Amino acid sequence: MGTIVVNNIHKYFDEFHALKGIDLTIEDGEFMTLLGPSGCGKTTFLRILAGLEEASDGEIKIDGREVVCVSNQVSLPTSDRNLNLVFQSYALWPHLTVFENIAFGLEIKKMPKEMIKQKVAETLERLQIGHLSSNSPSELSGGQQQRVAIARAIVTEPEILLLDEPLSNLDAKLRIEMRGELKRLHHDLDTTIVYVTHDQVEALTLSTRIAVFFEGNIVQVDTPQKLYNSPKDLRVAQFIGNPIVNCVEATVNDDQMEMISPLNTYRYDYKIGLEEVTLATNPENIHIVSESEPGAIVSEVYSVLPAGSETYIQVQLQETNEILTIREIGEVMYEIGSNVWIKPNLEKMHVFNPKTNEKILVELDLRVPVNV
Amino acid sequence: MQKYVTRFCKKISNPMVILTIAILAFLIYTIILPLIEILVTTLMDVNGTEGFSLEGWKSIFASDISQALLYSPMTQTFQIGIFVSIISLVLGSLLAWIVVRTDLKYKKTISFFLVLPYMLPSWFNAFVWLIVFKNDRIGGQTGLVQAIFNISPPDWLSYGAVPIILSLSAHYYIFAFLLVGAALSSINSDVEESATILGAKTWGILRKITFPLVIPAVVSAFILIFSKSIGSFGVPALLGLPVRYYTLSTMIYSNISTGQQVTGYILSLVLIVSAIVVIWMNQKVISRRNYMTISGKGSKQKLISLGKWRIPTTIAIWLFIFCLSILPVLLLGIQTLLLRDGVYSLDNLTLHYWIGQSDPTIGNGIQGVFRNSRILSAFKNTVVVSFFAALIAAIIGLVIGYLITRNKEKWQFRLMDQLSYLPILIPSIAFSAIYLSMFAKPGVFLPSLYGTISILILITVVSELPLTTRTGTSSMIQISNELEEAGSVLGASWITRFRRIIMPLSKKGLLNGFILVFISAMKELDLLIMLVTPKTMTLTTYTFDLQEQGYTQTANAVVLIIVISIILVYTLVTIFGKIDITKGVSK
Ligand SMILES: Nc1ncnc2c1ncn2[C@@H]1O[C@H](COP(=O)(O)OP(=O)(O)O)[C@@H](O)[C@H]1O
Ligand SMILES: [Mg+2]
């Protein structure tokens, strides 16, 4: 079991309002990722969940048990919450060997010596660091330290495992390798995992669900697919966009049911009630087409960036000089400075209110006017 | 209501809270209360008057005896302070520059010897001075100069300002050496090289770039040396008192030992205020913490080639070391072997003062050092005081360091930080005057401590707190909070975390603090001189007694024992403990 229900958690550091009412339900066995830019309060939230930091307001229940309730002055000590935390810095004890680091929690629980030995050995094997048992942490590489930190956290079999940017100190290759292992570990252990990261690819590849944080608020909680395909917030779209999301401003004319954007002029079905909107779409939703296609516009190739299995083409719009990024599968070649015709997939075009960053939810059914 | 009670109980049972309260109480009781007590003593029931009166202060600041009691000692004190600071700075900075920035050979050994005099009592130089330059003015035997050249050194050379200034400088140049040395080694030579590329000459670089960069360290050293030398007691006592040349500290001592408590206390307050003003000025001129951040990276430095200056420089430095570290110990050793003081001939040599039986014809029948039970007991007292003071001070320093680094923002802990730093502002002799007044009678919680070993330990602990709190804090800063939190997540209680994570990780800092206090306590005189009784005599205070009573050889023999013990500890620690004591000294 490891269900977490978070209700209206606030945190103030003196005047600074770091968390502004977090509501979140994490189901048993989920791999929930908290995603957001640096400084948005992810670590603070994780520490409150762990009991290392006191909340200023709100409640947290784990498996129906109240662990934090500020109004009733309930705050269970960390050790009574049956969870464990992997720190961003790993926080391995430098004066203890790898074995002793991992055994520490079991010793605190007064487990018999023989059993400790066996459990630590099992965990070391599971993380493929059995040969490092008697080394001191300072003799290990970053990746190995990472494994020790995870081993220390899972050896006590917590129902909830919290990880704070565990891969951020590793180099790119190791990071990809560890992603796979973490996912496998989640599958094998069956624990609930709460995972913090600012790397959207990490979040998309690992999670069952993602909670996106901005400035102390959660703005969207969804599965990776939904988050990517239909972000409910412009900031989410921009943050999740891989590598970047294309945004253009459009002027709205509700009388004529027409909006004018640097891409094209579009018709729509419902009144929007705003002067301006932001149109956003991912690079794979804009295509380079042949001239003849209706609705295509001309632009100049600004730069071509091959990335192995795919190619990113940056094009510059003629009127506004804005640069858009287009993704094409495979290796394609365009001459820099030449003109190409581009056409966005209007079904996957998201429309946002630039003032509130919120998505305009009504079905607009954007389309290119026939007479143009 | 109930809610508050449970909350209160919960708080009380938290060991951190208990510890915080206990430490704050300890600091207030041992530092603030004595200061208040001494102030009250000077204002209430003075000179036969009843109740509040300013009589005591008036008689010192504005009466016929003011000149003799206050103004003349004060002038002399400041004179000494200024000259000692200047000489020490010039000497220390020059040595630091040579050792850090040139390609001199055997730097480690040279540094060891250059810092050695700091490990010895500051008044050690005064003893040696007397052996060499004593004249016949106040009776007793004369010194080496008279014996060899058969001329009596002039008064100004034997006693008073000149020898005091030189003796103190020979001790305190080490502050300048360490502080300026640290600043110099933190300057990346890139800065200087970029000036070289622009065509600047060596001297121009020194003046325009190197010097401005070490200025903060120089100012720090100046203030430190100045405040230390105006508070020092041993040297001006040995070289000034015999000819009635007074400084504030010796004046305090004379007054209190002749029963003029109020005068002594008022002078103590004057001395404390002077020290506070000086240190406050330091904080005004530069904020040391910002300037003195020395990157842990160890900057790369290009050494300046001494070239044809190598041999003269090497000779000069070793000569300096010989004169300041080796010769004095030798002279002291030889002096203890002289049957009749001041007669330097082979047939006058004897081991009597070391191992002899009591003989009424020699030195008023004093026994050899190794037979003298009082010296044995003084040795024991010294070891006991040094050991326990070092242990307690190191642990308290570590705990305070822990509490401060873990709770930076809260006022209680900022107060704790400030309080623990306060004793550095109180000159030792004034500090012991305060304790004398406070613990002579049974106090609020304690029986009268005067005459016990405990008071010696207590005052040493409190006076060393600024040092151990700094070493404790700096070792705690290196232990990230997360290492402890990783323990609490696993269910380790605070006690367990402190015992199994914090303590082992700060072992080195703890040992460092312990050794520093141990050595410093072994050579401590100023702090203890007014608090010892015959039963609690330590080696240093006994030496001072012996010297005052004219048992020169025995006194010197005891000094030699102290010196050899300290050098032994210092050497062992440097070689085996892999602890660089010099790092702590400059704090
Ligand atoms: N102990 C603290 N005291 C004051 N401010 C803090 C403290 N911890 C975090 N903050 C502030 O709270 C905000 C959120 O921090 P954090 O949770 O660490 O962000 P993240 O982990 O998302 O990068 C930051 O602006 C940070 O400066
Ligand atoms: Mg963080």
PDB file of C-alpha atoms and ligand atoms in Angstrom, chain A residues 13 16 18 37-44, ligand 1:
ATOM      1  CA  PHE A  13       9.668  30.684   4.183  1.00  0.00           C
ATOM      2  CA  PHE A  16       8.164  33.942   0.687  1.00  0.00           C
ATOM      3  CA  ALA A  18       6.957  28.703  -1.760  1.00  0.00           C
ATOM      4  CA  PRO A  37      11.748  24.445 -13.592  1.00  0.00           C
ATOM      5  CA  SER A  38      14.365  25.028 -10.922  1.00  0.00           C
ATOM      6  CA  GLY A  39      13.098  26.900  -7.873  1.00  0.00           C
ATOM      7  CA  CYS A  40       9.404  26.125  -8.313  1.00  0.00           C
ATOM      8  CA  GLY A  41       9.093  24.236  -5.014  1.00  0.00           C
ATOM      9  CA  LYS A  42       9.480  20.585  -5.990  1.00  0.00           C
ATOM     10  CA  THR A  43      12.130  19.804  -3.393  1.00  0.00           C
ATOM     11  CA  THR A  44      10.215  21.708  -0.747  1.00  0.00           C
TER      12      THR A  44
HETATM   13  N1  LIG C   1      15.050  26.728   3.750  1.00  0.00           N
HETATM   14  C1  LIG C   1      14.634  27.682   2.892  1.00  0.00           C
HETATM   15  N2  LIG C   1      14.569  28.961   3.293  1.00  0.00           N
HETATM   16  C2  LIG C   1      14.155  29.938   2.447  1.00  0.00           C
HETATM   17  N3  LIG C   1      13.785  29.720   1.184  1.00  0.00           N
HETATM   18  C3  LIG C   1      13.835  28.467   0.722  1.00  0.00           C
HETATM   19  C4  LIG C   1      14.262  27.383   1.545  1.00  0.00           C
HETATM   20  N4  LIG C   1      14.211  26.241   0.820  1.00  0.00           N
HETATM   21  C5  LIG C   1      13.774  26.602  -0.400  1.00  0.00           C
HETATM   22  N5  LIG C   1      13.546  27.932  -0.457  1.00  0.00           N
HETATM   23  C6  LIG C   1      13.025  28.676  -1.618  1.00  0.00           C
HETATM   24  O1  LIG C   1      11.857  28.058  -2.061  1.00  0.00           O
HETATM   25  C7  LIG C   1      11.804  28.003  -3.472  1.00  0.00           C
HETATM   26  C8  LIG C   1      11.610  26.573  -3.924  1.00  0.00           C
HETATM   27  O2  LIG C   1      12.795  25.842  -3.654  1.00  0.00           O
HETATM   28  P1  LIG C   1      12.937  24.323  -4.009  1.00  0.00           P
HETATM   29  O3  LIG C   1      11.796  23.566  -3.436  1.00  0.00           O
HETATM   30  O4  LIG C   1      14.275  23.883  -3.579  1.00  0.00           O
HETATM   31  O5  LIG C   1      12.861  24.350  -5.589  1.00  0.00           O
HETATM   32  P2  LIG C   1      13.157  23.188  -6.626  1.00  0.00           P
HETATM   33  O6  LIG C   1      13.497  21.951  -5.905  1.00  0.00           O
HETATM   34  O7  LIG C   1      11.898  23.085  -7.414  1.00  0.00           O
HETATM   35  O8  LIG C   1      14.270  23.681  -7.493  1.00  0.00           O
HETATM   36  C9  LIG C   1      13.101  28.597  -3.976  1.00  0.00           C
HETATM   37  O9  LIG C   1      12.824  29.917  -4.404  1.00  0.00           O
HETATM   38  C10 LIG C   1      13.993  28.612  -2.784  1.00  0.00           C
HETATM   39  O10 LIG C   1      14.824  29.724  -2.813  1.00  0.00           O
END
